Each structure stands twice: as C-alpha cells, then as structure tokens.
Short mmCIF file of C-alpha atoms and ligand atoms in Angstrom, two decimals:
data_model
loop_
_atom_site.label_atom_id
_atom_site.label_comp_id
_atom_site.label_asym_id
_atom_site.label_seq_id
_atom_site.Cartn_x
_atom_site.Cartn_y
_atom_site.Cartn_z
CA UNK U 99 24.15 -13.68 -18.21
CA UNK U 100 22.02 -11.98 -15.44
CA UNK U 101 22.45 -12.70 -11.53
CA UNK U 102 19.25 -12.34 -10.49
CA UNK U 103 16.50 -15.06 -12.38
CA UNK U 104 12.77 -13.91 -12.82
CA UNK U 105 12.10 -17.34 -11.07
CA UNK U 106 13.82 -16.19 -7.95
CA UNK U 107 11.96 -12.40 -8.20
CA UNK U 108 8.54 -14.71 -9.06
CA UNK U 109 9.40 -17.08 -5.87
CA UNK U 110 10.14 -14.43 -3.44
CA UNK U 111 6.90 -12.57 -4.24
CA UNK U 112 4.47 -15.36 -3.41
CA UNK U 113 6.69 -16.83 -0.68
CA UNK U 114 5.99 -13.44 0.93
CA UNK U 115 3.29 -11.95 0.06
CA UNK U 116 3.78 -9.79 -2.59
CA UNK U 117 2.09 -11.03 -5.60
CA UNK U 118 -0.43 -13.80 -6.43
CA UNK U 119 -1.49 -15.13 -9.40
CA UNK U 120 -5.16 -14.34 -9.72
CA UNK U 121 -7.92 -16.66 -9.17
CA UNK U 122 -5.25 -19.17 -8.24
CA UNK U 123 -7.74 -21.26 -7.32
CA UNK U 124 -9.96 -21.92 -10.30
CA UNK U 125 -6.55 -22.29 -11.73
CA UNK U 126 -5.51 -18.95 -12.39
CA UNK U 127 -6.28 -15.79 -15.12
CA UNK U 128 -3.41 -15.65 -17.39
CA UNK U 129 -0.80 -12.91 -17.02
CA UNK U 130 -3.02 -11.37 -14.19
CA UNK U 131 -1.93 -10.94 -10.64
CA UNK U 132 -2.94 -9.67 -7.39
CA UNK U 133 -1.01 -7.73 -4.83
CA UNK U 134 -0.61 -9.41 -1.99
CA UNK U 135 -0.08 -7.81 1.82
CA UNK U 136 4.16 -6.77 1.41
CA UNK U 137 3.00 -5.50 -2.62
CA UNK U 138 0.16 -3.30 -1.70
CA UNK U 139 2.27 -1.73 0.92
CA UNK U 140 5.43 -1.61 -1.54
CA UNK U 141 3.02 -0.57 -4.29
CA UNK U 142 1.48 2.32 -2.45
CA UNK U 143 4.55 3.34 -1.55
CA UNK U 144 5.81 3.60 -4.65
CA UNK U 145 2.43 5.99 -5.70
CA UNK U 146 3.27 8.08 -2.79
CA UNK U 147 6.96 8.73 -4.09
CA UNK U 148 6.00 9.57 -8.00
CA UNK U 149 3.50 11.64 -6.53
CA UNK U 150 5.43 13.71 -3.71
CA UNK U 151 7.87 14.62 -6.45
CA UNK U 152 5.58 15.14 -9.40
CA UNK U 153 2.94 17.23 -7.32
CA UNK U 154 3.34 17.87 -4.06
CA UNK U 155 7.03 18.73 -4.81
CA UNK U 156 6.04 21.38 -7.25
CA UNK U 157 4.06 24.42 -7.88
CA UNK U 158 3.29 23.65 -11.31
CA UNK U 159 1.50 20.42 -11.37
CA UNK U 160 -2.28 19.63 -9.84
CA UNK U 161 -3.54 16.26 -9.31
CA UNK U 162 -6.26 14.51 -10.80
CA UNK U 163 -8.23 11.15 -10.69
CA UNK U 164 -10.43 10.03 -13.89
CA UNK U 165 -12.98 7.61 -14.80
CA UNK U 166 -11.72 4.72 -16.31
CA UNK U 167 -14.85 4.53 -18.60
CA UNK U 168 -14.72 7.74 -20.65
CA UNK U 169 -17.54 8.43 -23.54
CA UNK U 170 -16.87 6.74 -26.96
CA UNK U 171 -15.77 9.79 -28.76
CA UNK U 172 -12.86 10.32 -26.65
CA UNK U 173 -11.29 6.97 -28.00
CA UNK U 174 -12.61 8.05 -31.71
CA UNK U 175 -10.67 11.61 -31.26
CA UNK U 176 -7.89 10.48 -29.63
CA UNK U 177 -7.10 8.06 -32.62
CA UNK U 178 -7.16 4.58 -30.45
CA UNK U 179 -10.39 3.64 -32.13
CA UNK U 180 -8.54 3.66 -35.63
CA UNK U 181 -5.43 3.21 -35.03
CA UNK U 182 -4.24 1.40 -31.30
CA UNK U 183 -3.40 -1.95 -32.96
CA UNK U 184 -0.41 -4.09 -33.21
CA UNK U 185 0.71 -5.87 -36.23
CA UNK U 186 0.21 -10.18 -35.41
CA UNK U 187 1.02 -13.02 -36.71
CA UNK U 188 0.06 -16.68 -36.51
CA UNK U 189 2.33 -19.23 -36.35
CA UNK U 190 0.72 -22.15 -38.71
CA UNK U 191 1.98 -24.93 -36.59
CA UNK U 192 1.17 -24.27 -33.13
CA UNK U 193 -1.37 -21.51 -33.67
CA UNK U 194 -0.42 -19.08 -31.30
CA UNK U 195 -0.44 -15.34 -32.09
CA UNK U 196 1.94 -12.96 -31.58
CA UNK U 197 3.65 -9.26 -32.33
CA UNK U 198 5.55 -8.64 -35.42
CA UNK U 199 7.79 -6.50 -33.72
CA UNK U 200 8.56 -8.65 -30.44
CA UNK U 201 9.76 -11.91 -33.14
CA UNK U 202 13.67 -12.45 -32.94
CA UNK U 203 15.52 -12.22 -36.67
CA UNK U 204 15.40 -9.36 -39.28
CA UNK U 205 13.83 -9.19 -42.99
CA UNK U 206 10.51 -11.37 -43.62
CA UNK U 207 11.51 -14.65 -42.26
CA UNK U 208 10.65 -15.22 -38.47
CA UNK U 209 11.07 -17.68 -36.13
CA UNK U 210 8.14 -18.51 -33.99
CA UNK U 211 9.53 -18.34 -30.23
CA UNK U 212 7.00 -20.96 -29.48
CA UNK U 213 7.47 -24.42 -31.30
CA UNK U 214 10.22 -22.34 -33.38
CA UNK U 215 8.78 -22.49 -36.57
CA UNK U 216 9.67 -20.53 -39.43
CA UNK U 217 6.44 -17.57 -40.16
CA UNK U 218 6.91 -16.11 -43.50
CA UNK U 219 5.34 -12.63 -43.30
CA UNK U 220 5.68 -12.59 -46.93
CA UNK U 221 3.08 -15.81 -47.43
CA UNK U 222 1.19 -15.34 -43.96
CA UNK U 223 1.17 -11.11 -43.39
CA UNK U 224 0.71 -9.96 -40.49
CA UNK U 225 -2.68 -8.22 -39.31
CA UNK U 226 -3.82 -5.26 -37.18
CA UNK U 227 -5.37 -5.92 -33.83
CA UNK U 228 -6.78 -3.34 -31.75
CA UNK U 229 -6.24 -3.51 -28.33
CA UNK U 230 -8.94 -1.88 -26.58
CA UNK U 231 -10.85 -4.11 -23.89
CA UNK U 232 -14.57 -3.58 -24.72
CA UNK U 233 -17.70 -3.80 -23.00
CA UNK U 234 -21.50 -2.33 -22.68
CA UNK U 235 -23.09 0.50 -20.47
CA UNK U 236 -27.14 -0.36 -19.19
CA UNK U 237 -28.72 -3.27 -19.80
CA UNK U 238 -28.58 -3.51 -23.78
CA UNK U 239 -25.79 -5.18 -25.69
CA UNK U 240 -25.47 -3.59 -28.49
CA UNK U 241 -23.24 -1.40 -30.88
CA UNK U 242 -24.60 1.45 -29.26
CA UNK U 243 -23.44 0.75 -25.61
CA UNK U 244 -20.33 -0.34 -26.37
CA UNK U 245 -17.62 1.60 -24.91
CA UNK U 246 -13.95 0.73 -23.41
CA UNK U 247 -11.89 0.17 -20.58
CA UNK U 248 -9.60 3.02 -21.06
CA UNK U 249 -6.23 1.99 -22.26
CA UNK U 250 -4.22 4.96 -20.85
CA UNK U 251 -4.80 7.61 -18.11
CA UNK U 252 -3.78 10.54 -20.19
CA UNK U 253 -7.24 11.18 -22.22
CA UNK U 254 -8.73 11.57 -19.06
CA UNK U 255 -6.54 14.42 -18.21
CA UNK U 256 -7.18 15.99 -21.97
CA UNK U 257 -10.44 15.88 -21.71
CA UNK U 258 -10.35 18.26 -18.56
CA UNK U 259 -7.65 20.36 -19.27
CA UNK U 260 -10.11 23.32 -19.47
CA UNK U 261 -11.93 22.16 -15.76
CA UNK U 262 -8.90 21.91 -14.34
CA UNK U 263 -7.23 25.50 -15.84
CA UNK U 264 -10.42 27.07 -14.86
CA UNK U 265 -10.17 25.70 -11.26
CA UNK U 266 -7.44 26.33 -10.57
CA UNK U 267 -6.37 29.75 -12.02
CA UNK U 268 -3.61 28.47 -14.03
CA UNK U 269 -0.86 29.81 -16.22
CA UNK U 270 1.82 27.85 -18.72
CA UNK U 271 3.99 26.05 -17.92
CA UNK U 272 1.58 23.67 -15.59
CA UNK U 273 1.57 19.73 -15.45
CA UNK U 274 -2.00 17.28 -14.54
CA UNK U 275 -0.46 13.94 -12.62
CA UNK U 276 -2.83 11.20 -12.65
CA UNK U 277 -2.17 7.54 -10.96
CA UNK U 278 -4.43 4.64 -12.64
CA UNK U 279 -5.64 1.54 -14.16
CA UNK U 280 -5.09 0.65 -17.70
CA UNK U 281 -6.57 -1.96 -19.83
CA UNK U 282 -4.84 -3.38 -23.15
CA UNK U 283 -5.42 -6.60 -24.66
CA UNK U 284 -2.02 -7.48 -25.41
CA UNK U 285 -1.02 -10.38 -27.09
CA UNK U 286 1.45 -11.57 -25.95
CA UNK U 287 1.98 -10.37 -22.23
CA UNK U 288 4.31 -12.25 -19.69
CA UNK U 289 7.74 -11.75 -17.60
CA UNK U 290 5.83 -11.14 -14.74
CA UNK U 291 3.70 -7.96 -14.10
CA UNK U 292 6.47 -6.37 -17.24
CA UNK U 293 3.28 -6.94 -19.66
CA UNK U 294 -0.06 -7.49 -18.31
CA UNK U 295 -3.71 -6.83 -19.42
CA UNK U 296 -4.77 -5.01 -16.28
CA UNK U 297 -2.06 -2.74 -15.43
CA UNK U 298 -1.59 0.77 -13.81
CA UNK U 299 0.03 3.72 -15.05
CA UNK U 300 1.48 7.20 -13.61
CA UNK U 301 1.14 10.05 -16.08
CA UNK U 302 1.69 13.52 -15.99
CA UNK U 303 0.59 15.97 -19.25
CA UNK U 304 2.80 19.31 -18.61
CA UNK U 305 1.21 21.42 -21.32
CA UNK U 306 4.18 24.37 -22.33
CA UNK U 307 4.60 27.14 -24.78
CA UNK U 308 5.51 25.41 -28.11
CA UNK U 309 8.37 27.23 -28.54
CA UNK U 310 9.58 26.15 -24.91
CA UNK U 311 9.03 22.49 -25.44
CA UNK U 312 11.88 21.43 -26.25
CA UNK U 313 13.48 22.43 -23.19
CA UNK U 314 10.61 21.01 -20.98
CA UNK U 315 10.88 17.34 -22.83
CA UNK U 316 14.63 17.51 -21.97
CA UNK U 317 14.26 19.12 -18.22
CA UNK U 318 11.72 15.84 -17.64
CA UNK U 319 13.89 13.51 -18.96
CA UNK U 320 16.82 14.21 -16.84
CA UNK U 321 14.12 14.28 -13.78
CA UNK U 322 12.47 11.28 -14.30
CA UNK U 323 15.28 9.46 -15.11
CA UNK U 324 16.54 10.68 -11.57
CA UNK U 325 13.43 9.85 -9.45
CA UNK U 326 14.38 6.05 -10.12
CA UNK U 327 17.94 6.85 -8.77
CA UNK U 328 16.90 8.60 -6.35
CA UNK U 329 14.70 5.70 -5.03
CA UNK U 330 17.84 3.61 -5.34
CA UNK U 331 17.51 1.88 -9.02
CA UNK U 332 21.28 1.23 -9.75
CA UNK U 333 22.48 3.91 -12.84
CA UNK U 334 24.55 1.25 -14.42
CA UNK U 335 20.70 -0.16 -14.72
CA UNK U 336 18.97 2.64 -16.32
CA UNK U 337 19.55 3.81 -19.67
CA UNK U 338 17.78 6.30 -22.18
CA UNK U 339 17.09 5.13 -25.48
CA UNK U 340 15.50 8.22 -27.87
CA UNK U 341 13.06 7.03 -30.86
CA UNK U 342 14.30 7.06 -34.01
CA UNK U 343 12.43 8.38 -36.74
CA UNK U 344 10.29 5.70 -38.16
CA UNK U 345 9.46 4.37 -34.82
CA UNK U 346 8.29 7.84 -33.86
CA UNK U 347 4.29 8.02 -33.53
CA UNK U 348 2.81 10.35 -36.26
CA UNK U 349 1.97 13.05 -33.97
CA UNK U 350 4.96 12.69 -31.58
CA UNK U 351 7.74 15.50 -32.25
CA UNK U 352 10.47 13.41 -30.27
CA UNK U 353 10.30 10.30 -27.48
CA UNK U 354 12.64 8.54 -25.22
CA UNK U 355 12.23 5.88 -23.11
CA UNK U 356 13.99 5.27 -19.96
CA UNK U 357 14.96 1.40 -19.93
CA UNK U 358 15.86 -0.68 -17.42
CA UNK U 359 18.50 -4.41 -17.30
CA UNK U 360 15.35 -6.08 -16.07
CA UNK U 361 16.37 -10.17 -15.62
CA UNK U 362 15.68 -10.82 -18.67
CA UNK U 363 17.61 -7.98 -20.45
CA UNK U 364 17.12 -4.16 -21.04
CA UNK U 365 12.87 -3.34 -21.12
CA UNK U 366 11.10 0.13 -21.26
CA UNK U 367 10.45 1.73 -17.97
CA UNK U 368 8.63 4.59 -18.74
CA UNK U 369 8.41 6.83 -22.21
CA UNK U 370 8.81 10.65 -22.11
CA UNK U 371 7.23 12.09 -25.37
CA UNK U 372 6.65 15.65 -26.82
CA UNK U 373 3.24 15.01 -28.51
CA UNK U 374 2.66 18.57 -29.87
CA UNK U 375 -0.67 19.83 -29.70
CA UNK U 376 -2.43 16.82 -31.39
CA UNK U 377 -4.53 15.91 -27.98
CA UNK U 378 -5.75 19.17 -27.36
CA UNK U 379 -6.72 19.50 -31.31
CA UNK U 380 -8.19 16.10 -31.97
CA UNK U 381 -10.54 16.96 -28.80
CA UNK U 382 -11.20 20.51 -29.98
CA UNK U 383 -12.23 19.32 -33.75
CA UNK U 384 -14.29 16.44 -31.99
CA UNK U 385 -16.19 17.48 -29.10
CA UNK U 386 -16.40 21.61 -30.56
CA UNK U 387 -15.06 23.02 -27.53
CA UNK U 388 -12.52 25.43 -27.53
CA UNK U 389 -9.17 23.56 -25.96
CA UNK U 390 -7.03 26.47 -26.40
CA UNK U 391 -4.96 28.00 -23.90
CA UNK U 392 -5.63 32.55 -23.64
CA UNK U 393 -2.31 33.62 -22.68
CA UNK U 394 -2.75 37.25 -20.69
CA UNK U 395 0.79 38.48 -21.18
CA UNK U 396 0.64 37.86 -24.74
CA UNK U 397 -3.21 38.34 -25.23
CA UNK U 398 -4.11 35.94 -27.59
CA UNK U 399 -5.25 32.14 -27.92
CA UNK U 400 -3.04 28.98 -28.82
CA UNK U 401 -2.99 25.08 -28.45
CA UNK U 402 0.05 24.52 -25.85
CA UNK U 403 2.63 21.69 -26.56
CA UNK U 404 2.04 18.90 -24.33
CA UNK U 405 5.18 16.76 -22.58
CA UNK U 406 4.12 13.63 -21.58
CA UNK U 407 6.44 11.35 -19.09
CA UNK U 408 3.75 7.85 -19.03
CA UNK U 409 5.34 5.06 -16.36
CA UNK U 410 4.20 1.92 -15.50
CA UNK U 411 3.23 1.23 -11.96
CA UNK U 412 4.06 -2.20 -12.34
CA UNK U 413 6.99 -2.32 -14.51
CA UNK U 414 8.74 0.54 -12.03
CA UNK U 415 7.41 -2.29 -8.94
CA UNK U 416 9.46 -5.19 -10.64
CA UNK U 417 12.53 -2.79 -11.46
CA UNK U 418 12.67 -2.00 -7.89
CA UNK U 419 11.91 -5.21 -6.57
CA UNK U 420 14.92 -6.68 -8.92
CA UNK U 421 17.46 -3.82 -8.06
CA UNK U 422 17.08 -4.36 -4.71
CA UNK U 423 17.32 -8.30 -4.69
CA UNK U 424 20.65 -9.87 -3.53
CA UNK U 425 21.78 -12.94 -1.68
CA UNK U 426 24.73 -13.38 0.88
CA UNK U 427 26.08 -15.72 2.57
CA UNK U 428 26.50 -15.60 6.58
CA UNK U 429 28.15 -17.70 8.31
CA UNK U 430 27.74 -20.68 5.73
CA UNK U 431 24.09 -19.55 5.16
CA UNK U 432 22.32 -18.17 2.41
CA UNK U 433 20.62 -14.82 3.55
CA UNK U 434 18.09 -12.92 1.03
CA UNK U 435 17.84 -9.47 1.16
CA UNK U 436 15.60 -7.30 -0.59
CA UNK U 437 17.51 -3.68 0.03
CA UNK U 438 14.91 -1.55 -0.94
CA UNK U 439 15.04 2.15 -0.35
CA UNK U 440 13.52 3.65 2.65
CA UNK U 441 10.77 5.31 1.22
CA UNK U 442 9.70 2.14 -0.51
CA UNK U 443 10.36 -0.76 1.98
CA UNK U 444 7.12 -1.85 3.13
CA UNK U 445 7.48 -2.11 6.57
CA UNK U 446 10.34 0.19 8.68
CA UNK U 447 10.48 -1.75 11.89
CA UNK U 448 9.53 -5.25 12.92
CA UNK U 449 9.83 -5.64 16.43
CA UNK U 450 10.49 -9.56 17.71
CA UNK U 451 10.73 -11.02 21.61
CA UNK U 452 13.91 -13.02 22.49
CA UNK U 453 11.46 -15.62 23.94
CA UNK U 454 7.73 -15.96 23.19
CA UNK U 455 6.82 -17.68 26.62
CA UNK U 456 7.94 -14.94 28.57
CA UNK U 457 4.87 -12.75 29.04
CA UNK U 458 6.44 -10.14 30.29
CA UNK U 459 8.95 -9.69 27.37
CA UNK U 460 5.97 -10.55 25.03
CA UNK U 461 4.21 -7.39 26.91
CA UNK U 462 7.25 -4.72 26.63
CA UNK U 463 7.58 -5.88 22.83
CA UNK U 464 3.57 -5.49 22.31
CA UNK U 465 3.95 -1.78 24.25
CA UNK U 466 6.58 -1.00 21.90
CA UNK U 467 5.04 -1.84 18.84
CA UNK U 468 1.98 0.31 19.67
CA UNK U 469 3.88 3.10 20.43
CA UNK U 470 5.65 3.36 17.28
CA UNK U 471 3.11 2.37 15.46
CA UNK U 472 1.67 6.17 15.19
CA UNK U 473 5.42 7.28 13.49
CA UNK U 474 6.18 4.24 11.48
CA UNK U 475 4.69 1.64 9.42
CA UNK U 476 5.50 -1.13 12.33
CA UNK U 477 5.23 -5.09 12.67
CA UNK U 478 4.88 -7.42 15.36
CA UNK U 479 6.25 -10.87 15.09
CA UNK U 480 6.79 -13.69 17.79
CA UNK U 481 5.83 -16.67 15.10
CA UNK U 482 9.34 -18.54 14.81
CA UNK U 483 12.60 -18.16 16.52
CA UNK U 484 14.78 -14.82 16.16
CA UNK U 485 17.16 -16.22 13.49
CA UNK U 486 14.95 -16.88 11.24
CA UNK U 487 12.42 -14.18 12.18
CA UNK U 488 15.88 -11.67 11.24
CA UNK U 489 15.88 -13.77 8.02
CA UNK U 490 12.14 -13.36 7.18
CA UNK U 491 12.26 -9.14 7.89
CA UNK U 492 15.39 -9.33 5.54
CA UNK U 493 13.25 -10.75 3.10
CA UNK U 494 10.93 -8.09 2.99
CA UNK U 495 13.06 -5.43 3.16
CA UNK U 496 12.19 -4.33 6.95
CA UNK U 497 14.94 -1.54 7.54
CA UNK U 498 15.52 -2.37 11.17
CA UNK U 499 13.91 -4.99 13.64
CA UNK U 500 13.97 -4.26 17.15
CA UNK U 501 14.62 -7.33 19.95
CA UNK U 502 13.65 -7.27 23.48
CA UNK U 503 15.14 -9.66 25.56
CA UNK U 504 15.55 -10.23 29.50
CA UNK U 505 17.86 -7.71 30.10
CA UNK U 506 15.72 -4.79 28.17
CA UNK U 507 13.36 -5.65 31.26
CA UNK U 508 16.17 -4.55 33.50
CA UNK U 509 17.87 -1.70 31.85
CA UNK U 510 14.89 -0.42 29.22
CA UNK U 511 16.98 -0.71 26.57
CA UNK U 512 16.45 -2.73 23.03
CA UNK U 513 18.46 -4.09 20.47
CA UNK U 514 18.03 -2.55 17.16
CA UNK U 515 19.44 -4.32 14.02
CA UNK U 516 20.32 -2.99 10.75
CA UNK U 517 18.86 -4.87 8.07
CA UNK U 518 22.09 -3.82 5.40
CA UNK U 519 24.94 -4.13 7.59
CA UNK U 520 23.74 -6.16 10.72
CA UNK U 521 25.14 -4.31 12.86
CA UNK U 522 23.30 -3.79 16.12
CA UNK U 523 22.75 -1.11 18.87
CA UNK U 524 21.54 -0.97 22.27
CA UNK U 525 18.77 1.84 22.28
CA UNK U 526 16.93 3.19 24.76
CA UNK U 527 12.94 2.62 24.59
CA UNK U 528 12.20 5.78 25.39
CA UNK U 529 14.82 7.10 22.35
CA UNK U 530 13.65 4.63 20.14
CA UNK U 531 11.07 6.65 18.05
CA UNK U 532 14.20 10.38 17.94
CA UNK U 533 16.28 7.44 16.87
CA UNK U 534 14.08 5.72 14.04
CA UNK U 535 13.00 9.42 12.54
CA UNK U 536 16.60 10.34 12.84
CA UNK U 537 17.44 7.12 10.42
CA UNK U 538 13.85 7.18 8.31
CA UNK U 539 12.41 10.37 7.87
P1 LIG K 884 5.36 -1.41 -24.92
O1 LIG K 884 6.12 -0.97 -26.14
O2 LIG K 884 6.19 -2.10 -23.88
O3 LIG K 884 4.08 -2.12 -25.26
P2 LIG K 884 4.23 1.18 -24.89
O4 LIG K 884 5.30 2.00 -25.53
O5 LIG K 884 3.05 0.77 -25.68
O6 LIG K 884 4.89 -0.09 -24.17
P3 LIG K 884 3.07 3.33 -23.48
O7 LIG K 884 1.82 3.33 -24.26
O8 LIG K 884 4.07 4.40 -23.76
O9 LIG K 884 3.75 1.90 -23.58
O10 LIG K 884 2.69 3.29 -21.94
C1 LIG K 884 3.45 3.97 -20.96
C2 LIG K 884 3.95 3.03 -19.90
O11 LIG K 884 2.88 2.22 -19.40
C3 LIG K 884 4.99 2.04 -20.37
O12 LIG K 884 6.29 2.64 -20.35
C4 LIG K 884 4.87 0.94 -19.34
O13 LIG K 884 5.61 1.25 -18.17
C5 LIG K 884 3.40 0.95 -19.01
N1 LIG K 884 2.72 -0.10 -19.76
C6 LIG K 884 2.26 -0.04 -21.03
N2 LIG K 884 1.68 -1.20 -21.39
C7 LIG K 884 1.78 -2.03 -20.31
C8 LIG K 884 1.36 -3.36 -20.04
N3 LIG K 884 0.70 -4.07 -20.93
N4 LIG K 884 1.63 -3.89 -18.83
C9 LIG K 884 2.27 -3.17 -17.89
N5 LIG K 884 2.68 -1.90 -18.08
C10 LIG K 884 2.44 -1.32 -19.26
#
C-alpha cells in the first residue's frame, strides 16, 4: 500500500547515525531510543525551525524553559492526577495489555492484535490506567515524596503565566513556546519514535480574549499546518482531522489534529485545541493565586481563552525523515536519498578529495573545509572512494558536496554537486562560501 516501509526508515537511521536503540547493549530498553550524530543535528534543527517561526518570527510570543519535575498539586489541578488514564484491556491468552481505543473492529468484541484472540469487553472490561511516570524527591520513599515526570510541557507554562506577563509587560493576544521532554507510560508504544515513553514536545499556550478565540484556534491551524509545508512535508501528506464531539476532552471547546500518511497509514502530528479558560481556573482555585488577566483598555479582570497547538518532536522527526525518503536508480544502481529541506538537512556541505594519497589535494580540501566551516554546518570525508562517498552524503541528506581534484590545484576551482539533481559546477574557491549562502541561506 505504502512505498516507503518503516523497516527501510528504521534501517537507514542506524546505518547512519540517526537513531539507536537504547542500551543496545544490555539488550536494549523497549520503545526507547537515542539520537545518534545525523539525528541530533536533524533534531536540533528541527527545534530551531518551530522556534524561529513560533517566537523569534513574532512579536507576540516569549520563550520559556520549565522544570520537568513540577510540585504535586500542579498534576492534582490540572486534572492528570484523576483523570490522565487510558481505558486497557488484557488479552486472556497471551496476557499482554493494551488500549481500548487502538483494538481493530467495532461494538464489544475485539480482536487481540497480538495472538488474535477474541477480548470480550463485555466479560473482561476494560480498566483505567494512569499514565504518569512516578518517582520520589530526597532520600525518603514514601507517599509524601512522590511526585512525577511531567507528562506535557504546557503546565509548566500555566503555572507562570503571571511571571512571565509581569516580565515582560504583556498585553492579549500573547503566546509562551516551550521545547521539552515528556514522560507517559504508554501501553502500548511502537512504530518507531511515533509512540514512545520518553518523548519531547513543542508547545505554545497563546492565551486570547474569549470572544476572539475562535479566530485565533483557526489562524493557528492554517499556520501550523503550513510550517510542515513549508519545511517540505508533501500536502497530499498532511491532513486535518477536527474532533468530534464525544471525543472532545471535557474542557476543550474544539480540537483538530494535523495528521500525517506516516508508513504505516495516516497518525496525529500535532493537536491544535481551544481549551477555554480551564488551566488558568483549575490553577487559580488550587494554588489561590489570582490567574486572571487586568485588561487596561477595558479596565477590568478576566480568565483569557487559551489556544494550544502541542507537537511532537519526534513524531514531526519521523514525518520528515519519511517525506523526504526516496530511492532511484542511476545508472543500474540503487541510490538513496533523503531530500530533506535545507533548513533541516543535517549537514550543508561535505567536502571529499578526488584522491586521498595526494597530500596536497588532501591539504586544499582540509583548507576548504575550515573555511566554511564558520558559515555552514560542514563535513570532511576522505574514508572511501568518491562514488560511494556521493552515495553516503545522499544518504544523509548533505545538500551539496564539494570535490577537489588535480586540476582545482591548477585553476582554484572545485566541483560542487547537487545532491537533488546531480548536476555539477565548477566554482571558484574563493566564491565558494557567496555561492553556498546564495543557495542556503
Ligand atoms: P495520542 O492520541 O497519539 O496518544 P495525544 O492526543 O494523547 O496523542 P497530546 O496529549 O495531544 O497527544 O500530545 C501532543 C503531541 O505530543 C502529540 O500530537 C504527539 O505529537 C506528541 N506525543 C504525545 N504522546 C506521545 C508519545 N507517547 N510519543 C511521542 N510523541 C507523543
């Protein structure tokens, strides 16, 4: 049904150097992975873009960086103590657990997707499990030091919605951005970094006018759903699927997510949610501090709307890592090329000698390499021959590698190849860096 396998996506990643699994060799933690060299690059990159066009793109939304441990009554306010569970069942036969609402067929009859037999919700119901990671502050474990690995970014940003107004100086409309790690204990996580205990998240809280949210959950929509097109996530990949009304969370006045075709068939992306002004009010009945909002023009006190667009780091990661996966054939060979944007690829340039034994060549590509190394994130190579060295950058998604050869000794000029269309040009050295910000920046 789908081109691209998750097996070839998987296989590509370790091959290279973009994701491990973790503590592969005590024989790995399940579902958790490490970034490798190529996926902290791509991974950072990917930080950088959400945030250049959530923040530094705009004059209405700050920055901000939580603790992932957060005091006890922030997880009793916010309702995760209570109520962040999902619905299991067990399958009788082979004992595994998993979520009511990820089991194939309707009504009450199920079909365990591991030994494929039949779960009866009816006979064997299914329970609520809450999936907060726990642990204990100081050196006492008890019920009093237990608190939790925080299993989104966005209470962080509630909680110091007034520090941050105050700050700041700021007036509604305004958005907090926050880029972090998130801890669920999911039952059944897989495909990949899709679903995974550990995970990171990019959230922004833009905290309106009530009577203007509406048009702020729409206006983010339409610009989130553009930042992955933007970053070059195929559209005929991306759709928008709103809530319906029973799926809706209690306090949530509308949601969409933005999905993508991942391999193994259309996922969520990223939800965009107008969540009223429960936040803000759970934390003001809680904690007793005043959360509101005093508007000047209008003189008086209210509980702004909050829109929340909440992304996965790691789910956007594989969604560009998948889009940008193809395979050609050159000359009779297979070539893999991993066409990510610019702004993502991991490295720009990679810059390869003709011939390794010639020191001189080996020099001018070393002198090159430095000198572009203060524009561009730049890579050396002379560890296999230049076919497959070209092959390798592909790979990775270098944009260009740059080939000195005998003659670039002679004339100072390079040959700079396009990692899309393979086309080549003869550049000057000394143009080399007006020519790659000309193409890159
Ligand atoms: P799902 O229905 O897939 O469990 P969710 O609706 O519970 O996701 P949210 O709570 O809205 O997810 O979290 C916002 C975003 O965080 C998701 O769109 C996703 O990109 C990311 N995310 C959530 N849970 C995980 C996870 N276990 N692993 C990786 N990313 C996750």
């Amino acid at each position: 049904m789908f081109d691209i396998s998750m097996d070839k996506i998987v296989s590509l990643c370790k091959r290279r150097g973009f994701i491990f699994q973790s503590s592969e060799i005590y024989g790995g933690l399940a579902s958790t992975w490490d970034y490798g060299p190529l996926g902290v690059e791509l991974k950072r990159n990917l930080k950088q873009c959400w945030w250049n066009s959530v923040v530094h793109a705009r004059e209405d939304v700050e920055g901000l960086d939580s603790a992932i441990l957060m005091h006890p009554d922030v997880w009793r306010a916010s309702g995760h103590i209570d109520g962040f569970t999902d619905p299991l069942v067990d399958c009788k036969n082979c004992k595994k657990r998993f979520r009511v609402d990820h089991l194939q067929s309707k009504g009450n009859i199920k079909k365990c997707p591991e030994c494929g037999t039949e779960i009866n919700l009816e006979k064997n119901p299914p329970r609520l499990f809450n999936l907060m990671l726990k642990t204990h502050l100081g050196p006492v474990e008890d019920d009093s030091s237990t608190i939790y690995l925080r299993p989104e970014t966005a209470q962080g940003i509630f909680v110091n919605f007034i520090n941050v107004i105050n700050s700041r100086h700021l007036k509604l409309p305004f958005g907090i951005a926050q880029i972090g790690k998130s801890f669920r204990n999911e039952i059944t996580p897989g495909n990949f970094i899709f679903r995974t205990r550990e995970f990171e998240q990019m959230e922004i809280e833009y905290f309106v006018k009530p009577e203007t949210a509406d048009t702020a959950y729409q206006q983010w929509i339409g610009q989130r759903f553009n930042w992955y097109i933007s970053l070059g996530i195929k559209k005929e990949s991306l759709r928008l699927r709103p809530h319906n009304r029973q799926e809706l969370a209690h306090y949530a006045k509308a949601c969409t997510d933005i999905e993508y075709l991942f391999p193994f068939g259309w996922s969520e992306l990223e939800g965009i949610a107008n969540r009223r002004d429960f936040d803000l009010n759970q934390h003001t009945l809680k904690s007793g501090k005043q959360l509101t909002f005093f508007d000047a023009v209008e003189n008086k006190r209210y509980l702004p709307y909050v829109i929340e667009p909440s992304g996965g780091v790691d789910r956007a990661l594989l969604a560009f890592l998948s889009d940008a996966y193809r395979e050609e054939e050159v000359k009779g060979l297979k070539r893999v090329i991993l066409g990510l944007s610019k702004d993502l690829a991991p490295y720009k340039v990679a810059v390869l000698p003709l011939l390794k034994k010639r020191g001189d060549i080996v020099e001018l590509a070393k002198k090159i390499t430095s000198s572009l190394r203060k524009d561009f994130v730049v890579k050396y190579d002379d560890t296999a021959a230049i076919g497959k060295l070209y092959r390798r950058q592909d790979e990775i998604g270098t944009l260009y590698c740059v080939t000195v050869d005998v003659q670039s000794l002679d004339d100072g000029k390079v040959t700079v190849r396009d990692r899309d269309t393979m086309l080549q040009d003869r550049v000057a050295i000394d143009m080399l860096k007006g020519y790659f910000k000309d193409k890159i920046s």
